[in-house]
PDB file of C-alpha atoms in Angstrom:
ATOM      1  CA  MET X  98       0.000   0.000   0.000  1.00  0.00           C
ATOM      2  CA  GLU X  99       2.859   2.406   0.764  1.00  0.00           C
ATOM      3  CA  LEU X 100       4.193   2.024  -2.777  1.00  0.00           C
ATOM      4  CA  ILE X 101       0.808   3.081  -4.177  1.00  0.00           C
ATOM      5  CA  ASN X 102       0.805   6.145  -1.876  1.00  0.00           C
ATOM      6  CA  VAL X 103       4.293   7.096  -3.024  1.00  0.00           C
ATOM      7  CA  LEU X 104       3.420   6.652  -6.701  1.00  0.00           C
ATOM      8  CA  ALA X 105       0.175   8.628  -6.314  1.00  0.00           C
ATOM      9  CA  ALA X 106       1.984  11.451  -4.485  1.00  0.00           C
ATOM     10  CA  ALA X 107       4.744  11.540  -7.111  1.00  0.00           C
ATOM     11  CA  ALA X 108       2.205  11.581  -9.943  1.00  0.00           C
ATOM     12  CA  ALA X 109       0.214  14.400  -8.329  1.00  0.00           C
ATOM     13  CA  SER X 110       3.311  16.542  -7.914  1.00  0.00           C
ATOM     14  CA  TRP X 111       4.517  15.731 -11.438  1.00  0.00           C
ATOM     15  CA  VAL X 112       1.163  16.759 -12.936  1.00  0.00           C
ATOM     16  CA  PHE X 113       1.214  19.930 -10.854  1.00  0.00           C
ATOM     17  CA  GLY X 114       4.665  20.632 -12.302  1.00  0.00           C
ATOM     18  CA  ALA X 115       3.305  20.287 -15.825  1.00  0.00           C
ATOM     19  CA  VAL X 116       0.581  22.825 -15.057  1.00  0.00           C
ATOM     20  CA  TRP X 117       3.002  25.130 -13.187  1.00  0.00           C
ATOM     21  CA  TYR X 118       5.554  25.232 -15.974  1.00  0.00           C
ATOM     22  CA  MET X 119       2.954  25.525 -18.741  1.00  0.00           C
ATOM     23  CA  ALA X 120       1.509  28.550 -16.961  1.00  0.00           C
ATOM     24  CA  LEU X 121       4.981  30.042 -16.451  1.00  0.00           C
ATOM     25  CA  SER X 122       6.609  28.806 -19.652  1.00  0.00           C
ATOM     26  CA  LYS X 123       7.447  32.199 -21.137  1.00  0.00           C
ATOM     27  CA  PRO X 124       9.096  33.694 -18.049  1.00  0.00           C
ATOM     28  CA  TRP X 125      10.821  30.378 -17.283  1.00  0.00           C
ATOM     29  CA  LEU X 126      12.237  30.079 -20.812  1.00  0.00           C
ATOM     30  CA  GLU X 127      13.412  33.684 -20.656  1.00  0.00           C
ATOM     31  CA  ALA X 128      15.033  33.264 -17.231  1.00  0.00           C
ATOM     32  CA  SER X 129      16.623  29.913 -18.065  1.00  0.00           C
ATOM     33  CA  GLY X 130      18.182  31.186 -21.271  1.00  0.00           C
ATOM     34  CA  ILE X 131      17.036  28.204 -23.307  1.00  0.00           C
ATOM     35  CA  GLU X 132      16.995  28.899 -27.040  1.00  0.00           C
ATOM     36  CA  CYS X 133      13.623  28.492 -28.734  1.00  0.00           C
ATOM     37  CA  ASP X 134      12.579  27.859 -32.302  1.00  0.00           C
ATOM     38  CA  GLU X 135      10.259  30.076 -34.340  1.00  0.00           C
ATOM     39  CA  ASN X 136       7.227  28.483 -32.616  1.00  0.00           C
ATOM     40  CA  GLY X 137       8.521  29.369 -29.142  1.00  0.00           C
ATOM     41  CA  ARG X 138       9.453  25.789 -28.240  1.00  0.00           C
ATOM     42  CA  PRO X 139      12.862  24.838 -26.880  1.00  0.00           C
ATOM     43  CA  LYS X 140      15.330  23.774 -29.563  1.00  0.00           C
ATOM     44  CA  GLY X 141      16.462  20.166 -29.477  1.00  0.00           C
ATOM     45  CA  GLY X 142      13.892  19.095 -26.905  1.00  0.00           C
ATOM     46  CA  SER X 143      13.525  15.460 -25.933  1.00  0.00           C
ATOM     47  CA  ALA X 144      11.499  13.314 -23.546  1.00  0.00           C
ATOM     48  CA  THR X 145      14.493  12.778 -21.242  1.00  0.00           C
ATOM     49  CA  PRO X 146      13.729  15.651 -18.802  1.00  0.00           C
ATOM     50  CA  PHE X 147      10.145  14.428 -18.423  1.00  0.00           C
ATOM     51  CA  ILE X 148      11.262  10.865 -17.680  1.00  0.00           C
ATOM     52  CA  LEU X 149      13.963  11.995 -15.261  1.00  0.00           C
ATOM     53  CA  SER X 150      11.575  14.338 -13.464  1.00  0.00           C
ATOM     54  CA  ALA X 151       9.058  11.503 -13.001  1.00  0.00           C
ATOM     55  CA  ILE X 152      11.763   9.255 -11.545  1.00  0.00           C
ATOM     56  CA  CYS X 153      12.953  12.050  -9.253  1.00  0.00           C
ATOM     57  CA  MET X 154       9.400  12.700  -8.034  1.00  0.00           C
ATOM     58  CA  ILE X 155       9.157   9.031  -7.019  1.00  0.00           C
ATOM     59  CA  ILE X 156      12.464   9.324  -5.134  1.00  0.00           C
ATOM     60  CA  VAL X 157      11.361  12.519  -3.353  1.00  0.00           C
ATOM     61  CA  ALA X 158       7.943  11.085  -2.471  1.00  0.00           C
ATOM     62  CA  GLY X 159       9.551   7.877  -1.220  1.00  0.00           C
ATOM     63  CA  MET X 160      11.940   9.742   1.059  1.00  0.00           C
ATOM     64  CA  MET X 161       9.166  12.008   2.290  1.00  0.00           C
ATOM     65  CA  ARG X 162       7.079   8.899   3.098  1.00  0.00           C
ATOM     66  CA  HIS X 163       9.996   7.551   5.117  1.00  0.00           C
ATOM     67  CA  ILE X 164      10.458  10.845   6.987  1.00  0.00           C
ATOM     68  CA  PHE X 165       6.717  11.140   7.625  1.00  0.00           C
ATOM     69  CA  GLY X 166       6.644   7.635   9.090  1.00  0.00           C
ATOM     70  CA  MET X 167       9.548   8.367  11.433  1.00  0.00           C
ATOM     71  CA  ALA X 168       8.086  11.739  12.494  1.00  0.00           C
ATOM     72  CA  ASP X 169       4.499  10.449  12.859  1.00  0.00           C
ATOM     73  CA  ILE X 170       3.193  12.924  10.277  1.00  0.00           C
ATOM     74  CA  ASN X 171      -0.188  11.324   9.649  1.00  0.00           C
ATOM     75  CA  THR X 172      -2.759  14.019   8.883  1.00  0.00           C
ATOM     76  CA  VAL X 173      -3.244  16.064   5.736  1.00  0.00           C
ATOM     77  CA  GLY X 174      -2.573  19.292   7.627  1.00  0.00           C
ATOM     78  CA  LYS X 175       0.707  17.985   9.026  1.00  0.00           C
ATOM     79  CA  GLY X 176       1.612  16.569   5.614  1.00  0.00           C
ATOM     80  CA  VAL X 177       1.027  19.875   3.831  1.00  0.00           C
ATOM     81  CA  ILE X 178       3.010  21.855   6.434  1.00  0.00           C
ATOM     82  CA  ALA X 179       5.878  19.355   6.405  1.00  0.00           C
ATOM     83  CA  GLY X 180       5.871  19.332   2.594  1.00  0.00           C
ATOM     84  CA  LEU X 181       5.903  23.123   2.449  1.00  0.00           C
ATOM     85  CA  GLY X 182       8.817  23.126   4.876  1.00  0.00           C
ATOM     86  CA  ILE X 183      10.800  20.578   2.889  1.00  0.00           C
ATOM     87  CA  GLY X 184      10.249  22.451  -0.358  1.00  0.00           C
ATOM     88  CA  LEU X 185      10.766  25.953   1.043  1.00  0.00           C
ATOM     89  CA  PHE X 186      13.616  25.291   3.459  1.00  0.00           C
ATOM     90  CA  PHE X 187      15.534  22.405   1.810  1.00  0.00           C
ATOM     91  CA  ILE X 188      14.951  22.274  -1.934  1.00  0.00           C
ATOM     92  CA  ALA X 189      14.353  25.945  -2.836  1.00  0.00           C
ATOM     93  CA  PRO X 190      17.530  27.194  -1.081  1.00  0.00           C
ATOM     94  CA  TRP X 191      19.581  24.515  -2.851  1.00  0.00           C
ATOM     95  CA  THR X 192      18.058  25.645  -6.136  1.00  0.00           C
ATOM     96  CA  MET X 193      18.963  29.240  -5.300  1.00  0.00           C
ATOM     97  CA  ILE X 194      22.578  28.256  -4.600  1.00  0.00           C
ATOM     98  CA  ASN X 195      22.844  26.459  -7.953  1.00  0.00           C
ATOM     99  CA  ASN X 196      21.237  29.347  -9.816  1.00  0.00           C
ATOM    100  CA  ALA X 197      23.411  31.936  -8.057  1.00  0.00           C
ATOM    101  CA  TYR X 198      26.647  30.171  -9.006  1.00  0.00           C
ATOM    102  CA  GLY X 199      25.305  29.693 -12.536  1.00  0.00           C
ATOM    103  CA  MET X 200      24.586  33.446 -12.626  1.00  0.00           C
ATOM    104  CA  ARG X 201      20.970  32.786 -13.486  1.00  0.00           C
ATOM    105  CA  PRO X 202      18.261  35.414 -12.893  1.00  0.00           C
ATOM    106  CA  PHE X 203      16.517  35.368  -9.524  1.00  0.00           C
ATOM    107  CA  LYS X 204      13.234  34.977 -11.418  1.00  0.00           C
ATOM    108  CA  LEU X 205      14.336  31.429 -12.294  1.00  0.00           C
ATOM    109  CA  THR X 206      14.838  30.664  -8.606  1.00  0.00           C
ATOM    110  CA  LEU X 207      11.370  31.991  -7.797  1.00  0.00           C
ATOM    111  CA  ILE X 208       9.748  29.847 -10.480  1.00  0.00           C
ATOM    112  CA  ASP X 209      11.696  26.667  -9.716  1.00  0.00           C
ATOM    113  CA  GLY X 210      11.616  27.233  -5.948  1.00  0.00           C
ATOM    114  CA  GLY X 211       7.871  27.824  -6.100  1.00  0.00           C
ATOM    115  CA  TYR X 212       7.415  24.483  -7.821  1.00  0.00           C
ATOM    116  CA  SER X 213       9.609  22.766  -5.221  1.00  0.00           C
ATOM    117  CA  THR X 214       7.618  24.306  -2.386  1.00  0.00           C
ATOM    118  CA  PHE X 215       4.118  23.634  -3.683  1.00  0.00           C
ATOM    119  CA  GLY X 216       5.070  20.306  -5.264  1.00  0.00           C
ATOM    120  CA  CYS X 217       6.340  19.021  -1.914  1.00  0.00           C
ATOM    121  CA  ALA X 218       3.186  20.307  -0.208  1.00  0.00           C
ATOM    122  CA  ILE X 219       1.146  18.271  -2.679  1.00  0.00           C
ATOM    123  CA  ILE X 220       3.268  15.202  -2.018  1.00  0.00           C
ATOM    124  CA  GLY X 221       2.769  15.730   1.714  1.00  0.00           C
ATOM    125  CA  ALA X 222      -0.973  16.012   1.331  1.00  0.00           C
ATOM    126  CA  VAL X 223      -1.323  12.924  -0.873  1.00  0.00           C
ATOM    127  CA  LEU X 224       0.951  10.804   1.326  1.00  0.00           C
ATOM    128  CA  THR X 225      -1.273  11.466   4.339  1.00  0.00           C
ATOM    129  CA  LEU X 226      -4.593  10.888   2.579  1.00  0.00           C
ATOM    130  CA  PHE X 227      -4.323   7.097   2.735  1.00  0.00           C
TER     131      PHE X 227
END
């Protein structure tokens, strides 16, 4: 049953990411510096980032499930708060460090850090639903 919870949480966060980045595609492309073709789509795109992001969401959800079990985080409210904390205080700062050294615009950190924060909150909520 835990595997199903982890997969459901990962899928929910992954789908949220698709919506998040579709809504913010123009500012994200601008901030990331990715070259686009005449249709506004990234040049040389492939399915690899989508596959890797799905695998990473499973890893993150699995580790969050483990942490939640050890910390007795077992309600949706606790799951959302813990997920927000993980995204906002662990993942987003790490993203900011990477973007700062890469001399990327702060806007990129806000977009990517926002996804980390809300994506982890979604994982936290889904993990505690079952």
